[in-house]
PDB file of C-alpha atoms in Angstrom:
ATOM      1  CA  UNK A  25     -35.800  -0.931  37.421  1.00 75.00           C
ATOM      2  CA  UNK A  26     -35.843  -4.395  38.759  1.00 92.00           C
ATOM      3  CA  UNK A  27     -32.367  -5.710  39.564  1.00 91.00           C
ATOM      4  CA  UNK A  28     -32.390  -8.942  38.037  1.00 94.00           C
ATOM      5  CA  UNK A  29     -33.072  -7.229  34.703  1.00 94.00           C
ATOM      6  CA  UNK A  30     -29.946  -5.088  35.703  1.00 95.00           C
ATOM      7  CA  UNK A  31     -27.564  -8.041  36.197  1.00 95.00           C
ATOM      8  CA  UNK A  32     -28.625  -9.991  33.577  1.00 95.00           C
ATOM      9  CA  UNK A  33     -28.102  -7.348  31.080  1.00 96.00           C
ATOM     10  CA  UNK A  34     -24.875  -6.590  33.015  1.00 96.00           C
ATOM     11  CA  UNK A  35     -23.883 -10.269  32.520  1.00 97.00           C
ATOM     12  CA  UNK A  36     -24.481  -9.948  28.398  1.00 97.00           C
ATOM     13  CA  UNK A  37     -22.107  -6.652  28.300  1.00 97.00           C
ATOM     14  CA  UNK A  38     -19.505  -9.014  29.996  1.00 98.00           C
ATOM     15  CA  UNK A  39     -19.720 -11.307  27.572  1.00 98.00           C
ATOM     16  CA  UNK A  40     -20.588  -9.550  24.606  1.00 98.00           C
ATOM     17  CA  UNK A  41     -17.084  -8.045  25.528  1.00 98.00           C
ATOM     18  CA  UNK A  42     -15.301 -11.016  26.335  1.00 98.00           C
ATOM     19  CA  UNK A  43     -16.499 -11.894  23.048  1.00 98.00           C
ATOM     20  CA  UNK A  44     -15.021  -8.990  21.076  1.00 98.00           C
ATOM     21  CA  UNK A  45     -11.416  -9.586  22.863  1.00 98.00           C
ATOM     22  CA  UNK A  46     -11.173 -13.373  22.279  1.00 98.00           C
ATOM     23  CA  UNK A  47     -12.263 -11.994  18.598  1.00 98.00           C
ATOM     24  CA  UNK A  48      -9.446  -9.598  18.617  1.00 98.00           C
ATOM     25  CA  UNK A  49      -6.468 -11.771  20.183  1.00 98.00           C
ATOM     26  CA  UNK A  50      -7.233 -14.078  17.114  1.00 98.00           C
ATOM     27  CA  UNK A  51      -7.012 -11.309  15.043  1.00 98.00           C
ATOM     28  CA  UNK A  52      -4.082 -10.000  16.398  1.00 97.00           C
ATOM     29  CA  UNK A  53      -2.705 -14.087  16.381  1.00 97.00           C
ATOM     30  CA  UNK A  54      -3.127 -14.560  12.921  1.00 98.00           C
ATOM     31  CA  UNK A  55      -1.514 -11.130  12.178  1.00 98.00           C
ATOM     32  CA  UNK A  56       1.485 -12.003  13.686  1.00 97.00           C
ATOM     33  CA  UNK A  57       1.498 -15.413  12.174  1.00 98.00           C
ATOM     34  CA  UNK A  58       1.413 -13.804   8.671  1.00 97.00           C
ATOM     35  CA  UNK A  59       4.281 -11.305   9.479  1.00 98.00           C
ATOM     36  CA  UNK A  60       5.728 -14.220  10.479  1.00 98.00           C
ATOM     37  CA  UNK A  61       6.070 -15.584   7.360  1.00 97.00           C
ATOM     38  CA  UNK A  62       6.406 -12.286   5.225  1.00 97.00           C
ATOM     39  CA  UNK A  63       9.844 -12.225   7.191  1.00 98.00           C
ATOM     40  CA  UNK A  64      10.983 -15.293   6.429  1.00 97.00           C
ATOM     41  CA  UNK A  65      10.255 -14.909   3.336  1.00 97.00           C
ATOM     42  CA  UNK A  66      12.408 -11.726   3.032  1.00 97.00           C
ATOM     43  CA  UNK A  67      14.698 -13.439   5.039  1.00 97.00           C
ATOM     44  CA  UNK A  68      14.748 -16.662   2.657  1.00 96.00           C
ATOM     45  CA  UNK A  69      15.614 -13.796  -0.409  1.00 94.00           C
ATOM     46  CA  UNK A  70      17.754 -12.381   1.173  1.00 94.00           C
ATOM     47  CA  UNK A  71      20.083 -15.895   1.408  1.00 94.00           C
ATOM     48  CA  UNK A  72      19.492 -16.463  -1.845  1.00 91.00           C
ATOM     49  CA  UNK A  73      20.615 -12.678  -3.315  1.00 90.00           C
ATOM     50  CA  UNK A  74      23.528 -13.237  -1.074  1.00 90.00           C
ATOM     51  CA  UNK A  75      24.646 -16.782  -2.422  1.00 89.00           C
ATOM     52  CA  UNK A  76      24.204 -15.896  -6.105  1.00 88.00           C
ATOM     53  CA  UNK A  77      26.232 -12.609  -5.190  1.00 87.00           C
ATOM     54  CA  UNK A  78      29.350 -14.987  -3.947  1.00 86.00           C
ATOM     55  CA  UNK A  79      28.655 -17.558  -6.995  1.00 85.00           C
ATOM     56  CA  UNK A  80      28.885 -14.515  -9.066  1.00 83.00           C
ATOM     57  CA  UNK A  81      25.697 -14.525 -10.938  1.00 79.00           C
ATOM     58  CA  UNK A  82      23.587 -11.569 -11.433  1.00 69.00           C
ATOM     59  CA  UNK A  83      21.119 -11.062  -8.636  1.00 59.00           C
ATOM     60  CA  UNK A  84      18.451  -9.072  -9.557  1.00 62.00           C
ATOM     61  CA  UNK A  85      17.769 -11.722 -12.424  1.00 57.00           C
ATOM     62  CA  UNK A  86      17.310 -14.407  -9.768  1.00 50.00           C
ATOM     63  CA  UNK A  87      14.920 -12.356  -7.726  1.00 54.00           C
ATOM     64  CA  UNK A  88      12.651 -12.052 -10.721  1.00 60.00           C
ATOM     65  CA  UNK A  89      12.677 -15.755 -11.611  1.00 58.00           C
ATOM     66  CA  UNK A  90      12.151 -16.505  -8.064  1.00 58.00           C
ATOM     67  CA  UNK A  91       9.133 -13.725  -7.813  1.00 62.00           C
ATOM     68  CA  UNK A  92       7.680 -15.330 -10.638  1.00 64.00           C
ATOM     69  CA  UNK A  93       7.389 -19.092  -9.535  1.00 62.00           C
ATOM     70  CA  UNK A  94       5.889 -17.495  -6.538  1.00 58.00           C
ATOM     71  CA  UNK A  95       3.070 -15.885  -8.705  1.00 58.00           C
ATOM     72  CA  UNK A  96       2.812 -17.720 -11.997  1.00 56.00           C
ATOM     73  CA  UNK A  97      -0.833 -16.221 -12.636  1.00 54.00           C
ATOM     74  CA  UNK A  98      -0.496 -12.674 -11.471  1.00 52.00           C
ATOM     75  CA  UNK A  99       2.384 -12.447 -14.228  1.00 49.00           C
ATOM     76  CA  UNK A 100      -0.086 -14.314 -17.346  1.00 49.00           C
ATOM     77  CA  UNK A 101      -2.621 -12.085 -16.754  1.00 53.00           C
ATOM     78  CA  UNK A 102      -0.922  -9.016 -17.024  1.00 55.00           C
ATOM     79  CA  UNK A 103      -0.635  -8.151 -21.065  1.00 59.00           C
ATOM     80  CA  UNK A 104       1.183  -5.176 -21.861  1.00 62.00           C
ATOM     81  CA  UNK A 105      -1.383  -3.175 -23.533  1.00 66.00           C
ATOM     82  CA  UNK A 106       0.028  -1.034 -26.952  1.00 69.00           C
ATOM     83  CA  UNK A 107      -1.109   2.606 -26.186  1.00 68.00           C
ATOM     84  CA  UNK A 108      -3.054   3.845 -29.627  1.00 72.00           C
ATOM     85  CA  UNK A 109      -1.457   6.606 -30.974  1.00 78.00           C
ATOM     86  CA  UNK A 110      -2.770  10.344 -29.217  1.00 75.00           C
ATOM     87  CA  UNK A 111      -2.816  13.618 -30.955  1.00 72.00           C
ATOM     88  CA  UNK A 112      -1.613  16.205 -28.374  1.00 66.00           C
ATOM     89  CA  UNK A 113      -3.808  18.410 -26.272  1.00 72.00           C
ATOM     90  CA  UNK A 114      -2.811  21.740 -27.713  1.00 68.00           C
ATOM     91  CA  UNK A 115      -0.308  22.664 -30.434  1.00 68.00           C
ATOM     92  CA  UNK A 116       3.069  22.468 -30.034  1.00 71.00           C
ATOM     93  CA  UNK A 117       3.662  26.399 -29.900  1.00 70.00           C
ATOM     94  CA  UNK A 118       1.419  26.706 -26.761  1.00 67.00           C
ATOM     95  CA  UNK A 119       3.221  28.104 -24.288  1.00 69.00           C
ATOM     96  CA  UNK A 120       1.187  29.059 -20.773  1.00 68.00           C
ATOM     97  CA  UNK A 121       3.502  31.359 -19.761  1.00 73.00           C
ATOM     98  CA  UNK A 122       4.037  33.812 -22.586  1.00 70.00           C
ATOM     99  CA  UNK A 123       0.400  35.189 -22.788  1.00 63.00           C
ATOM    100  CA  UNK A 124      -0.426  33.904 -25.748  1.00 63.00           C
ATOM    101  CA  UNK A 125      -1.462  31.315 -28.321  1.00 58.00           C
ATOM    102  CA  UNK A 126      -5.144  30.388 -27.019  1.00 58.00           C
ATOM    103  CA  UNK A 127      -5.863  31.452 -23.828  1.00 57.00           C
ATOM    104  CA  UNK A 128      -8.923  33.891 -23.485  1.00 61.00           C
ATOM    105  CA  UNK A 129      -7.705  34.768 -19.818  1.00 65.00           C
ATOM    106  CA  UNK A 130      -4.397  35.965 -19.402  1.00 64.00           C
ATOM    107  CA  UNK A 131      -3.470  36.464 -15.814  1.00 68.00           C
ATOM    108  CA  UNK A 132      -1.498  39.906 -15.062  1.00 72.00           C
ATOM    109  CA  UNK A 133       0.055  40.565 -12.027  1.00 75.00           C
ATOM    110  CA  UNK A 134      -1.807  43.265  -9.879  1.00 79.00           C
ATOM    111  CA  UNK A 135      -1.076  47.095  -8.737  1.00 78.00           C
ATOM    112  CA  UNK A 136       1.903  47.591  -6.600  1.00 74.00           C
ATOM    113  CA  UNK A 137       0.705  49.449  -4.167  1.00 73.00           C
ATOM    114  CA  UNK A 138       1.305  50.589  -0.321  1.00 71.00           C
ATOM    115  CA  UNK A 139      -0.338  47.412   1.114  1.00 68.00           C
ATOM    116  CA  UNK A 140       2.366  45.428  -1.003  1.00 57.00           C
ATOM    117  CA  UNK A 141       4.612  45.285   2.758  1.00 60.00           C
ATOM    118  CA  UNK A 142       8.091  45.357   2.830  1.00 57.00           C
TER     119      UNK A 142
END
């Protein structure tokens, strides 16, 4: 092999790889940015459950209100949807474990035997 071939391919690994890290320290930044602000956030609900406990007021309430001015479409879009009425699977005397009503296999427990242990 000729050895400037070598080095010169040894030179693109380098910075291939450099390339990759710097990739994955901004990665890694912007990561920590956004837990960052996820804390805060908590941190920022947290006050507020706290001050409407001392004023008195019901908490939980103001945690929804402030959940949705956060996310005014996510909460539009979702429409309960009325579940049609469903006949059941089987009739209502089905019972698995009695052995009967509708089952072509019934399971029965085997032999006991010597190899049973004990």
């Amino acid at each position: 092999l000729e050895p400037d071939v070598v080095v010169r391919r040894q030179e693109a690994l380098a910075a291939a790889r450099l390339r990759m890290q710097e990739e994955l320290n901004a990665q890694a930044e912007r990561y920590k940015e956004k837990q960052k602000q996820l804390e805060e956030e908590k941190r920022r609900q947290k006050i507020a459950m706290w001050e409407s406990m001392q004023e008195g007021k019901s908490y939980k309430g103001n945690l929804k209100l402030n959940q949705q001015e956060v996310e005014p479409g996510a909460s539009a879009s979702a429409v309960p949807k009325s579940k049609p009425n469903k006949k059941p699977l089987r009739g209502g005397g089905y019972n698995p474990l009695s052995g009967e009503g509708g089952g072509t296999c019934s399971w029965r427990p085997g032999r006991r035997g010597p190899s049973a242990g004990g």
